[in-house]
Coordinates of C-alpha atoms in Angstrom, one line a residue:
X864 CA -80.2 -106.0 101.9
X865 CA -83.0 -105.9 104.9
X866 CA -82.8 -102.7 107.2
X867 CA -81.6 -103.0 110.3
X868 CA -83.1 -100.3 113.0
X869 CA -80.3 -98.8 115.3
X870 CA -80.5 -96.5 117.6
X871 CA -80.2 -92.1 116.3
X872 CA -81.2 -88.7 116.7
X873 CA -81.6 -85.9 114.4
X874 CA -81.5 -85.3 110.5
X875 CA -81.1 -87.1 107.7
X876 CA -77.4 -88.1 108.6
X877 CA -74.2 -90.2 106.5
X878 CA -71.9 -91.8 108.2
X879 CA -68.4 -93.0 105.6
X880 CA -66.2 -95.9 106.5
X881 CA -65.6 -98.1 109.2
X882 CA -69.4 -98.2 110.9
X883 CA -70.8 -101.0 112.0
X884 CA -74.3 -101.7 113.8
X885 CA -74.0 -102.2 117.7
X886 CA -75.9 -104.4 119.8
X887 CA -77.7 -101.6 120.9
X888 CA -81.6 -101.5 119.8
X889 CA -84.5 -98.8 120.4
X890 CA -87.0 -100.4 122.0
X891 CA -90.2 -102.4 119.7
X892 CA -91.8 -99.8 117.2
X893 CA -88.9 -97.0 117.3
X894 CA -89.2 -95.2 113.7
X895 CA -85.9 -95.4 112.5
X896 CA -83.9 -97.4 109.4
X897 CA -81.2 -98.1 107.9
X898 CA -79.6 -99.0 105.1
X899 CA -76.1 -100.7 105.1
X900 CA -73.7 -101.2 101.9
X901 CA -70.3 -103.3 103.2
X902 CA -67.4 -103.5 100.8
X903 CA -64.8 -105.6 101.0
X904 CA -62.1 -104.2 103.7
X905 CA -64.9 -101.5 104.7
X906 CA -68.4 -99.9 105.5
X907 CA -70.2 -97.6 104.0
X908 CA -73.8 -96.4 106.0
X909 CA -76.5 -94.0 105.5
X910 CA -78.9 -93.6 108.2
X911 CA -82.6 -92.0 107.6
X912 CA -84.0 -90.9 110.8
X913 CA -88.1 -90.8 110.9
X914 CA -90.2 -88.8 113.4
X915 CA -91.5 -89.5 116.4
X916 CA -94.3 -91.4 116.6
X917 CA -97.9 -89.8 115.8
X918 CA -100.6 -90.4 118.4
X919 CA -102.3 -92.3 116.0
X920 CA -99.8 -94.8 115.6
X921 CA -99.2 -94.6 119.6
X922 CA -103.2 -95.7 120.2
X923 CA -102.4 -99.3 120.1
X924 CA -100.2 -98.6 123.0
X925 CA -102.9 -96.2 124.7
X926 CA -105.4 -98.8 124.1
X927 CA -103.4 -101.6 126.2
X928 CA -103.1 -99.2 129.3
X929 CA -106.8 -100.6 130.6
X930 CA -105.2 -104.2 129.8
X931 CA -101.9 -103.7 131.1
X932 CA -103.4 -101.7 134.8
X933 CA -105.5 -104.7 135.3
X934 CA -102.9 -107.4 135.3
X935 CA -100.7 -105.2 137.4
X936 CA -103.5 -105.1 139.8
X937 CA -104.1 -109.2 139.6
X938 CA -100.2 -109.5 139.9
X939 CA -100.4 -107.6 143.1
X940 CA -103.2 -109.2 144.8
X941 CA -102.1 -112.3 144.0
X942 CA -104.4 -113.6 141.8
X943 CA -102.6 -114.4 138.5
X944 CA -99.0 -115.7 138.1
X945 CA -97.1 -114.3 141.2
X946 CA -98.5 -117.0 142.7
X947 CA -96.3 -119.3 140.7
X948 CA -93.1 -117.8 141.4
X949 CA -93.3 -114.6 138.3
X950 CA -92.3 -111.7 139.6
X951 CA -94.2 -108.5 138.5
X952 CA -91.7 -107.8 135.4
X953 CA -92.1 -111.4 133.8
X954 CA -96.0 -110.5 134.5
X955 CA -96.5 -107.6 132.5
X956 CA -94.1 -108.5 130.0
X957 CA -96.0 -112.0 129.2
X958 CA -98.8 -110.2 129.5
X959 CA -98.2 -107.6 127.0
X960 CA -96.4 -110.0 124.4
X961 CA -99.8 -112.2 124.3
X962 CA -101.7 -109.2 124.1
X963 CA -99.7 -109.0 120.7
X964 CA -100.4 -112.5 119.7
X965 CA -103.5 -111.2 118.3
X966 CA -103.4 -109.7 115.0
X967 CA -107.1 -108.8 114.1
X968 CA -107.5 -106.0 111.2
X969 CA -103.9 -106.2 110.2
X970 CA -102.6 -107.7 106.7
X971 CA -99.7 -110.2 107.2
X972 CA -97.1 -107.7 105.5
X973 CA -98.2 -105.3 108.3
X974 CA -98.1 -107.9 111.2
X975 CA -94.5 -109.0 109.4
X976 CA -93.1 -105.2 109.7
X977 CA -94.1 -104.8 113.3
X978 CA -92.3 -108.0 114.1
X979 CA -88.7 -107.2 112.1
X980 CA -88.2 -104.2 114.7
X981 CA -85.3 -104.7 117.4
X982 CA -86.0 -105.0 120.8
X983 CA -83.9 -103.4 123.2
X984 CA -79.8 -105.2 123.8
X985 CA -77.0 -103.5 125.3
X986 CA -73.8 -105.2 126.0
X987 CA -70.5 -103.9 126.6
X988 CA -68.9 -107.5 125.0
X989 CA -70.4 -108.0 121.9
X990 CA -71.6 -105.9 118.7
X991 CA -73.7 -106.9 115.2
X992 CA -72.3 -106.3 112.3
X993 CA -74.6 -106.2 109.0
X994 CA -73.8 -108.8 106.0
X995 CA -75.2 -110.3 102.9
X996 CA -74.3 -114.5 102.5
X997 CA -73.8 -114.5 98.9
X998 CA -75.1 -116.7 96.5
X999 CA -72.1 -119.3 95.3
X1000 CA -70.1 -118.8 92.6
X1001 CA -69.9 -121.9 91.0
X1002 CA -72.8 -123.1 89.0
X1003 CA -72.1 -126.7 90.0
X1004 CA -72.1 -125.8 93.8
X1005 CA -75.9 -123.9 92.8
X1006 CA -77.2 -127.0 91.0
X1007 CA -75.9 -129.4 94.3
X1008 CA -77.6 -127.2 96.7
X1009 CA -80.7 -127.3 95.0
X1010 CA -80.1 -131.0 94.2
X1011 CA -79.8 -132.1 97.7
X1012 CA -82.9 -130.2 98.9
X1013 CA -84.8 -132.3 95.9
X1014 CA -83.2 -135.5 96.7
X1015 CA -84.3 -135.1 100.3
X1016 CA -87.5 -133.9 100.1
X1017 CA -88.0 -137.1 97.6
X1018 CA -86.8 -139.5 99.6
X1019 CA -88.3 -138.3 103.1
X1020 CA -91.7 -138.6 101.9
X1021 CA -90.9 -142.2 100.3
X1022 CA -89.9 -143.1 103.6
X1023 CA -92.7 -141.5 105.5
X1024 CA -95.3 -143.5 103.5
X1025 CA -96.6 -139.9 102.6
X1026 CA -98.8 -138.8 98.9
X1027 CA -96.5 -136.5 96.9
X1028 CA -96.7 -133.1 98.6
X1029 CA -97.1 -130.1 96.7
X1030 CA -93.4 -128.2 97.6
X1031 CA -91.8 -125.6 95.1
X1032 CA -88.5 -126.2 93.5
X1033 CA -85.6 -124.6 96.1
X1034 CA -83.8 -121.0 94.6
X1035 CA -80.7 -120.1 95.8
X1036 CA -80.2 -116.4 96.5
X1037 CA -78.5 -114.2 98.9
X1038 CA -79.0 -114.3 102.3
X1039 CA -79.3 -111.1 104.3
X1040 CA -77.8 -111.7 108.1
X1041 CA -75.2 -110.0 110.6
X1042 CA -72.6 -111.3 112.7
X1043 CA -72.8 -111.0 115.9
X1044 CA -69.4 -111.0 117.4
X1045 CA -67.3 -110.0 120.2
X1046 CA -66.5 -106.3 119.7
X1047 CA -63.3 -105.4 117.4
X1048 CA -60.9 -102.7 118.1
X1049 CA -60.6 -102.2 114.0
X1050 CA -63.5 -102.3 112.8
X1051 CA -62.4 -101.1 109.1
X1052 CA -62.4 -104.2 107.3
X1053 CA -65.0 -107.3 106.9
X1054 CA -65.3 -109.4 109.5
X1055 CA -63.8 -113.1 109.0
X1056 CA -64.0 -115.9 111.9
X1057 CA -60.7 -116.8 113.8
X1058 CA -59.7 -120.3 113.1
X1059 CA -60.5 -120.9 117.0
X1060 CA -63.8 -119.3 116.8
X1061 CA -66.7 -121.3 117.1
X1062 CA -69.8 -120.2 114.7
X1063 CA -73.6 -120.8 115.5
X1064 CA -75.7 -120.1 112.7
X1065 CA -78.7 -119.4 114.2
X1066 CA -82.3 -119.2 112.8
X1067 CA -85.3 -116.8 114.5
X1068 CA -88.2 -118.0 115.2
X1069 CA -91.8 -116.4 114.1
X1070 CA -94.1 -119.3 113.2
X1071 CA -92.0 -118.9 109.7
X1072 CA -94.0 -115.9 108.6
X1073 CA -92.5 -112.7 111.3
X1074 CA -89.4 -112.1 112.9
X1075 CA -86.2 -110.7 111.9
X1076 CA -82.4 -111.2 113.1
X1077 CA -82.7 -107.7 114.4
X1078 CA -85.8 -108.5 116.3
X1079 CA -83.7 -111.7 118.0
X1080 CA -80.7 -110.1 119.2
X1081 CA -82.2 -110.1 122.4
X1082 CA -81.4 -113.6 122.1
X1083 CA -78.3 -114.1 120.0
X1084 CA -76.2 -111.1 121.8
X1085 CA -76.5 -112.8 124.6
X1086 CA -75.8 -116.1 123.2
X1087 CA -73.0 -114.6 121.8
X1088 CA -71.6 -112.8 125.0
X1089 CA -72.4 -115.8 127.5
X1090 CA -71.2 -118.2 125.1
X1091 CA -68.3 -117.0 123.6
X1092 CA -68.9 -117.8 120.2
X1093 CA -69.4 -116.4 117.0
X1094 CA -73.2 -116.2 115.5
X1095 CA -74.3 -115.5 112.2
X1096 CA -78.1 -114.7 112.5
X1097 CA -80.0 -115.0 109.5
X1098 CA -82.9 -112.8 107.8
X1099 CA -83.9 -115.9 105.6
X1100 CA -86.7 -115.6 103.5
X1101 CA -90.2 -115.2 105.2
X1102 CA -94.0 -116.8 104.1
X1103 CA -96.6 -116.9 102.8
X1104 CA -94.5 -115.0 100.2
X1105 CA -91.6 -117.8 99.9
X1106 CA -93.2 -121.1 101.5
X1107 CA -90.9 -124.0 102.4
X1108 CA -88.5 -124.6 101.1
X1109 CA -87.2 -120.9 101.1
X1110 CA -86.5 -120.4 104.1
X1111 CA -84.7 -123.7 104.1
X1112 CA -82.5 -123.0 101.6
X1113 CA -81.2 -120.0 102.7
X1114 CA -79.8 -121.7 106.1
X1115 CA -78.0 -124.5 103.7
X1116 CA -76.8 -121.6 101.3
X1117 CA -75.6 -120.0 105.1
X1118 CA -73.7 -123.4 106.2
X1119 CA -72.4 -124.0 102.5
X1120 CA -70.5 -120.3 102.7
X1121 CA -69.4 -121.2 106.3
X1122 CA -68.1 -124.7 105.2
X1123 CA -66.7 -123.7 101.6
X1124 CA -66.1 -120.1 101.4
X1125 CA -65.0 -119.1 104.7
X1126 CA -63.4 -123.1 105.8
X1127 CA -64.6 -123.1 109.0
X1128 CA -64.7 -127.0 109.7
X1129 CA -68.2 -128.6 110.8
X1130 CA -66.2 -129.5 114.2
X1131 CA -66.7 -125.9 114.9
X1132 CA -70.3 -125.1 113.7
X1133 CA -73.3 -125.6 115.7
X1134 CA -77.0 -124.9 114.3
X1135 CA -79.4 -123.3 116.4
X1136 CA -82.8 -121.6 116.6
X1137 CA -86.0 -121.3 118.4
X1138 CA -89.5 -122.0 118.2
X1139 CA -90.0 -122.0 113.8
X1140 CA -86.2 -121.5 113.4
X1141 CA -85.6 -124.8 115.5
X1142 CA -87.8 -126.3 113.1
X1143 CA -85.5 -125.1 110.4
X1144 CA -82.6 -126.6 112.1
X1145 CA -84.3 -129.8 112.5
X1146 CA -84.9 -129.7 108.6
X1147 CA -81.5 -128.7 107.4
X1148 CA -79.9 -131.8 109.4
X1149 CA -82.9 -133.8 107.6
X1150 CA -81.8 -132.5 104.0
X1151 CA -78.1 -133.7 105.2
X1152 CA -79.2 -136.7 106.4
X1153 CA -81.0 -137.3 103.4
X1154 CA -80.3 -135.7 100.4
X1155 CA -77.7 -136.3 98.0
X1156 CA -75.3 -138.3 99.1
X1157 CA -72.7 -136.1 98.0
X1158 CA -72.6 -134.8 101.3
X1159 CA -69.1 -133.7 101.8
X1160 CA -69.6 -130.1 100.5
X1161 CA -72.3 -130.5 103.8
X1162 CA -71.3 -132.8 106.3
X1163 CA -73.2 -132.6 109.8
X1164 CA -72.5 -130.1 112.5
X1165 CA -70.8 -131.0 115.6
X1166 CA -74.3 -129.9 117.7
X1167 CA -77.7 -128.5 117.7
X1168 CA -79.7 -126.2 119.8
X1169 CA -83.8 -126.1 119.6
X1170 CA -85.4 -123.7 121.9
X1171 CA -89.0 -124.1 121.9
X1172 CA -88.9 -125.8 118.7
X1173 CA -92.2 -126.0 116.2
X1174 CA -92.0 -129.5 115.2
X1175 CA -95.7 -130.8 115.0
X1176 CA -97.7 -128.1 112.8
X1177 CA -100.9 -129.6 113.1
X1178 CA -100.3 -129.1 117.0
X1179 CA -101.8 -132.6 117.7
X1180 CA -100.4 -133.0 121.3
X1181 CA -102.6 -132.7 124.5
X1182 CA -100.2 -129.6 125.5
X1183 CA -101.4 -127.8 123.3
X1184 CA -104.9 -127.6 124.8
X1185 CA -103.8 -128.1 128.6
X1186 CA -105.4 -125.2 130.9
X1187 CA -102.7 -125.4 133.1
X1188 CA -100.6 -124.3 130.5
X1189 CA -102.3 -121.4 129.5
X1190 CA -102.1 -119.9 132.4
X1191 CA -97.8 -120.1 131.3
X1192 CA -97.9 -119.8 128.0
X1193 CA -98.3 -116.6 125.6
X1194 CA -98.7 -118.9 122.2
X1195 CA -102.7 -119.2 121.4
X1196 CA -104.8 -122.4 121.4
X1197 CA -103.9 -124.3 118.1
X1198 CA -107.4 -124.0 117.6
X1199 CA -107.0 -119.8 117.0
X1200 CA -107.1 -118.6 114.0
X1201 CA -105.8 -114.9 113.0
X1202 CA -108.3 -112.8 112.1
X1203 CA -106.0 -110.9 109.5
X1204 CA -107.2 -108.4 106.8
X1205 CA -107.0 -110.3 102.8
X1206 CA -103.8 -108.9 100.7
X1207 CA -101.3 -109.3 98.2
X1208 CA -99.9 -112.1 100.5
X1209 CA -102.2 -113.5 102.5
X1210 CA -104.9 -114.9 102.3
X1211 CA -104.1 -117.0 100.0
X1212 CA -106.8 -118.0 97.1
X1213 CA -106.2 -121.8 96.9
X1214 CA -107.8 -122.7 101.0
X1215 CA -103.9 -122.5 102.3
X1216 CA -104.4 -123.0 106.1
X1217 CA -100.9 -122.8 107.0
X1218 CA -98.5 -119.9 105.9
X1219 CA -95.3 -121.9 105.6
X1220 CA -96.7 -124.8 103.5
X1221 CA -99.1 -125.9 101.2
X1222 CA -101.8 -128.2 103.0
X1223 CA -100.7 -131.7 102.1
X1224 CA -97.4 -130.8 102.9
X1225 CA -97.6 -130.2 106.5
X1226 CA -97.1 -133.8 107.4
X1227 CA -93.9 -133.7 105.4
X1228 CA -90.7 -134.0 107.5
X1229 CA -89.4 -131.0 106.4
X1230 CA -92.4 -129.0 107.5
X1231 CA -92.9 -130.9 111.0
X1232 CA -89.6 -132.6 111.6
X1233 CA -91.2 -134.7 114.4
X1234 CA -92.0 -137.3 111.2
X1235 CA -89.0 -138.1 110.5
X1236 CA -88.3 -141.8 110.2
X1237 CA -85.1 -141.9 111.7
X1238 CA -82.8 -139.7 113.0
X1239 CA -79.7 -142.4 113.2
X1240 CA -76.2 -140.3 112.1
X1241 CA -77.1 -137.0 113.3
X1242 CA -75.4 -134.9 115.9
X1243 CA -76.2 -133.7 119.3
X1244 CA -78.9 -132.2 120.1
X1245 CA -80.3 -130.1 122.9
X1246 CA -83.6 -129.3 123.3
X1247 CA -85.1 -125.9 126.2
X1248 CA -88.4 -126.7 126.6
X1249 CA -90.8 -124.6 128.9
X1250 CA -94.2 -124.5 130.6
X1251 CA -95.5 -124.3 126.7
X1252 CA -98.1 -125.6 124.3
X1253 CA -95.4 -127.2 122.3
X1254 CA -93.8 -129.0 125.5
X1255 CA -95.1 -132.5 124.5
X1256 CA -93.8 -132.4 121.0
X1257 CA -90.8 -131.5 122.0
X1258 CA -90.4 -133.8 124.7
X1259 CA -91.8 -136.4 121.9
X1260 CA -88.9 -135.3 119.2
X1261 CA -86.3 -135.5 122.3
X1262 CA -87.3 -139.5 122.4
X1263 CA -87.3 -140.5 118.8
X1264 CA -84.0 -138.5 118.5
X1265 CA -82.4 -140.4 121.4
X1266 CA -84.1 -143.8 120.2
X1267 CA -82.3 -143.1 117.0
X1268 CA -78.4 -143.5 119.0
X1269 CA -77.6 -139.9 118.8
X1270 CA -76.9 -137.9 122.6
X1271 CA -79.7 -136.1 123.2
X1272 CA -80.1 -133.3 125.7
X1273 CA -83.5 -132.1 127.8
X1274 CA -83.7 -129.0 130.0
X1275 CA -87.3 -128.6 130.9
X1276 CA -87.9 -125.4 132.4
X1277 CA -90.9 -125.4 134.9
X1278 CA -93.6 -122.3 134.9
X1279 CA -92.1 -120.3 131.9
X1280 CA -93.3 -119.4 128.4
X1281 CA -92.3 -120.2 125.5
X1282 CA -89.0 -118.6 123.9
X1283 CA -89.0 -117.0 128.0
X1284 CA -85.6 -115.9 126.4
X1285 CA -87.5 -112.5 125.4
X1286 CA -87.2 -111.9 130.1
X1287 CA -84.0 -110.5 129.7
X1288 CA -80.7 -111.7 130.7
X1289 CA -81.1 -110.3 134.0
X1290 CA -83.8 -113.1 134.8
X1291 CA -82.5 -116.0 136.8
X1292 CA -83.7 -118.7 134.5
X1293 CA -82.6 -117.1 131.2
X1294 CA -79.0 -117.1 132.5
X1295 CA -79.3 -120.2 133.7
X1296 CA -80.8 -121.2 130.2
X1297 CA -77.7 -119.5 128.3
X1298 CA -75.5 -121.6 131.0
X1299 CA -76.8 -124.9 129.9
X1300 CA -76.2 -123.8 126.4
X1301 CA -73.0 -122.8 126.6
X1302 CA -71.8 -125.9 128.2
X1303 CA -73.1 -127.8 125.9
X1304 CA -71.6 -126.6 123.0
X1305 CA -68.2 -126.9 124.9
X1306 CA -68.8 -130.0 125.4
X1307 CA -69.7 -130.5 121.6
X1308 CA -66.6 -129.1 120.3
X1309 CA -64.4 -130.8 122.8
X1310 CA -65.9 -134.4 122.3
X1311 CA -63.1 -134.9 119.3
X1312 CA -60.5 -133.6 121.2
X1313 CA -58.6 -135.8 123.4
X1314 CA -58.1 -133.8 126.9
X1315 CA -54.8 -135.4 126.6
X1316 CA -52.4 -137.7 124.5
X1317 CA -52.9 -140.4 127.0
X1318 CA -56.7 -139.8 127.3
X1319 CA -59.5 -141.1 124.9
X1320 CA -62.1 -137.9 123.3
X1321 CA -64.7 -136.9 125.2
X1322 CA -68.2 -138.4 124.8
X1323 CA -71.5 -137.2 124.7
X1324 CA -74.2 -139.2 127.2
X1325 CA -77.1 -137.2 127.1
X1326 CA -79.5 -136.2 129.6
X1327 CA -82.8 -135.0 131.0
X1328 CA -83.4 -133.1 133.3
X1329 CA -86.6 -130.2 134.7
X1330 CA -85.4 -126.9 136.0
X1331 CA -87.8 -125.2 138.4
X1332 CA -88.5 -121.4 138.5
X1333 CA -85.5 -121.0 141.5
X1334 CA -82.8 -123.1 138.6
X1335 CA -82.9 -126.2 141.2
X1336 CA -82.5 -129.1 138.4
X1337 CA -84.0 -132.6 139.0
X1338 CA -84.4 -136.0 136.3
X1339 CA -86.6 -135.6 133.9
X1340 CA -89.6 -138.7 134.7
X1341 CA -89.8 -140.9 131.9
X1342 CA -93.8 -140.7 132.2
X1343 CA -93.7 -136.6 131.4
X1344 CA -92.2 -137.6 128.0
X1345 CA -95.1 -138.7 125.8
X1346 CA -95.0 -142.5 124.6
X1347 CA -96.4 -142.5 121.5
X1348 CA -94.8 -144.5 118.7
X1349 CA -94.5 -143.2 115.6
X1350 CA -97.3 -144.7 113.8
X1351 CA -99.4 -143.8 117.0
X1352 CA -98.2 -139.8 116.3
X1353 CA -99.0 -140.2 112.7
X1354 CA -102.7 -141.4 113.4
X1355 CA -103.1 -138.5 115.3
X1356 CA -101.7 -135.9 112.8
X1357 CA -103.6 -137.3 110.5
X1358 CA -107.0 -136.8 112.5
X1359 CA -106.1 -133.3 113.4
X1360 CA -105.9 -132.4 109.6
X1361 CA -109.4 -134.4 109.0
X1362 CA -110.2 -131.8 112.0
X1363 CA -108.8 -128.9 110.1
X1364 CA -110.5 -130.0 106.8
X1365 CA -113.8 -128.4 107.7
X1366 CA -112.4 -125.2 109.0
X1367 CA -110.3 -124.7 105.9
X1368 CA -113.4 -125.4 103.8
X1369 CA -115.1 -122.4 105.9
X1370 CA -112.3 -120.4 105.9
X1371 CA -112.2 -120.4 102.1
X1372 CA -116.0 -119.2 101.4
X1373 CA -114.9 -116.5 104.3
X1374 CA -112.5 -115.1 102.2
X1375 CA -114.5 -115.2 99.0
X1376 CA -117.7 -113.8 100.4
X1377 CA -115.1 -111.0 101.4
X1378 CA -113.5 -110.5 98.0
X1379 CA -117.5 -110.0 96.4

């Protein structure tokens, strides 16, 4: 299974029985790993402990200090985003994760390893506890998995008028994850959900090629503590290495364990995910919606969560060139272009622009969920948008979704980045973020239940609303949310990849004149 980096000093050290990993992380680029084995009633855990850091790997650091003085210097005279309502902290911290954004001279599987380190979560409340999602035991249940994802991907591009795509045949395989859970006082034997707990499987985000469960717990402890539920975050399969749908399949294989295996009942399981992994969630209520109609083995969830979801990857939408956004966001222009080093992985041979799909499969619903004909038997849905380039296709998604009779839920969040998640709990408008969250997947779970015998189940209306930088909350304007139809969105996907045509074709004899 994956490593997970936790926090250690010394030697070369074993630890027998009973350990698990806490919600407790060294801060971005510690050295250390680990490697976990669990058994059935307990753990087993060997921990390898690196040196410190050379000064030659410390120079990327060093070389930011000029960077980093400068807009500490603009955030003090008041020339950059304190104007705006950011206070110092959220300034540097922006400042330094756009400064990251840029991965020039790196391959991808160097960029990818960077990005699978934890960042730093401490919490008295809640722990994460390594797992493998095995693969299922029946054949049958293998070959229905790997149907449905066919069947869907089949008939979603049959009904969005699209030419075949060129998408690999799904594999099932195990999926490295961890619970993360409210702390247990034995902690000997494997971890299985109450039959009041309430599961999220969430998804990390990482523009579907970086990011690991371990890097998100900044995000799913909390969402674990302020929420009271139980999450299983998953290390699914990254690209270019295993495009769509990989990664796909290994959140249905995660739901089908849930569901099956463990008998958690879909009343009680919400998906969620941000930025690439909200796309994923998007996608595996597509497959369900849309696949095999067998769907019993996986019926829909009682509610979704999407924060900052990537559901347009041609990036189409007049957001994503808005310079009053920049000055928010940390996500580059859609027209940047990483500047990364050829390898094994990446680039690849055949003029692949995208890392997660094949070119004329980016318009599929699967890969940009924002296509997809009609969304009519899905669940809830709440979508945290921000001050980010990816705010109008959001805001787009959150109208065809609604259009499509499901309750559909919008908290806009004014002057923040995207993912602004990554500010710490401590920040006013990531609690108030997790608030909104948490009541809404109460308010999922509780819609079925009748507060009393007398009383009819709760229902679901929806809403919109824009939070400011203070958490004042005011309606959402109809005229912020774009109003293109569908076909209108199509047309102008479709002349964004006649756009990208001519860069791919240059991008191509790049990377050949560099091979010679």
């Amino acid at each position: 299974m994956r490593s997970t980096a936790e926090t250690a000093t010394g030697p070369e050290l074993p630890i027998e029985a009973a350990v698990v990993t806490r919600v407790v992380d060294m801060p971005a680029g510690t050295a250390a790993t680990t490697s976990v084995k669990i058994a059935t009633e307990s753990f087993s855990e060997k921990r390898t402990v690196k040196p410190r850091r050379s000064l030659r790997e410390a120079l990327p650091v060093i070389k930011m200090a000029p960077y980093l003085m400068f807009e500490a210097f603009m955030h003090t005279a008041y020339l950059r985003n304190s104007v705006h309502g950011w206070d110092l902290r959220t300034h540097m911290m922006i400042s330094i994760v756009r400064r990251f954004m840029y991965h020039e001279g790196k391959t991808v599987e160097e960029v990818q390893e960077g990005s699978k380190k934890g960042l730093p979560f401490q919490s008295d409340e809640v722990e994460a506890l390594p797992f493998v999602i095995p693969v299922p035991e029946e054949e049958n249940d293998i070959v229905f998995l790997e149907r449905k994802i066919k069947t869907a991907i089949d008939r979603l591009t049959k009904e969005a008028g699209l030419a075949e795509p060129t998408i690999p045949d799904p594999t099932v395989v195990e999926v490295p994850a961890e619970w993360v859970i409210k702390k247990r006082s034995d902690m000997s034997k494997a971890f299985i959900p109450a039959d009041d707990d309430v599961v999220v499987i969430y998804a990390h985000g990482g523009a579907h090629y970086l990011g690991s469960a371990a890097a998100h717990r900044f995000l799913t402890g909390q969402l674990a503590e302020s929420a009271q539920v139980t999450v299983l975050s998953l290390d699914y399969r990254l690209s270019p290495q295993n495009p769509l749908p990989a990664a796909l399949t290994d959140f249905l294989v995660s739901y089908f364990y849930i569901v099956e295996t463990l008998k958690v009942p879909p009343s009680r399981i919400v998906f969620a995910g941000d930025s690439s992994g909200g796309c994923l969630v998007l996608s595996a209520l597509n497959v369900i919606l849309y696949g095999d109609d067998a769907s019993s083995c996986l019926p829909i969830p009682v509610g979704a969560v999407v924060i900052s979801p990537w559901v347009d990857m041609t990036r189409c939408m007049p957001s994503e060139s808005s310079k009053i956004i920049e000055q928010f966001d940390y996500i580059p222009p859609a027209n940047f272009y990483p500047k990364l080093k050829p390898s094994e992985a990446w680039p690849a041979k055949n003029g692949r622009y995208w890392h997660y799909a094949e070119n004329n499969a980016i318009l599929h619903p699967l890969a940009s969920p924002i296509t997809t004909p009609s969304w009519k038997g899905s669940c809830p849905l709440s979508i945290i948008l921000s001050e980010e380039r990816l705010r109008d296709s959001g805001l787009l998604l959150s109208r065809f979704y609604k259009e499509s009779g499901n309750p559909t839920y919008v908290y806009y969040h004014e002057r923040l980045p995207h993912v602004f998640h990554l500010l710490g709990k401590t920040h006013p408008s990531v609690s108030k973020s997790f608030s909104e969250i948490n009541s809404f997947i109460k308010g999922c779970v509780s819609r079925n239940i009748p507060a009393a015998e007398s009383q009819a189940p709760n229902v679901l209306e929806g809403k919109a609303i824009i939070v400011d930088i203070l958490g004042n909350e005011r309606p959402l304007p109809e005229k912020k949310i774009p109003d293109y139809t569908y076909s209108e969105l199509r047309k102008r996907m479709e002349a964004r990849m006649t756009e990208l045509a001519y860069l791919i074709e240059y991008l191509v004899a790049d990377r050949m004149r560099k091979k010679q």
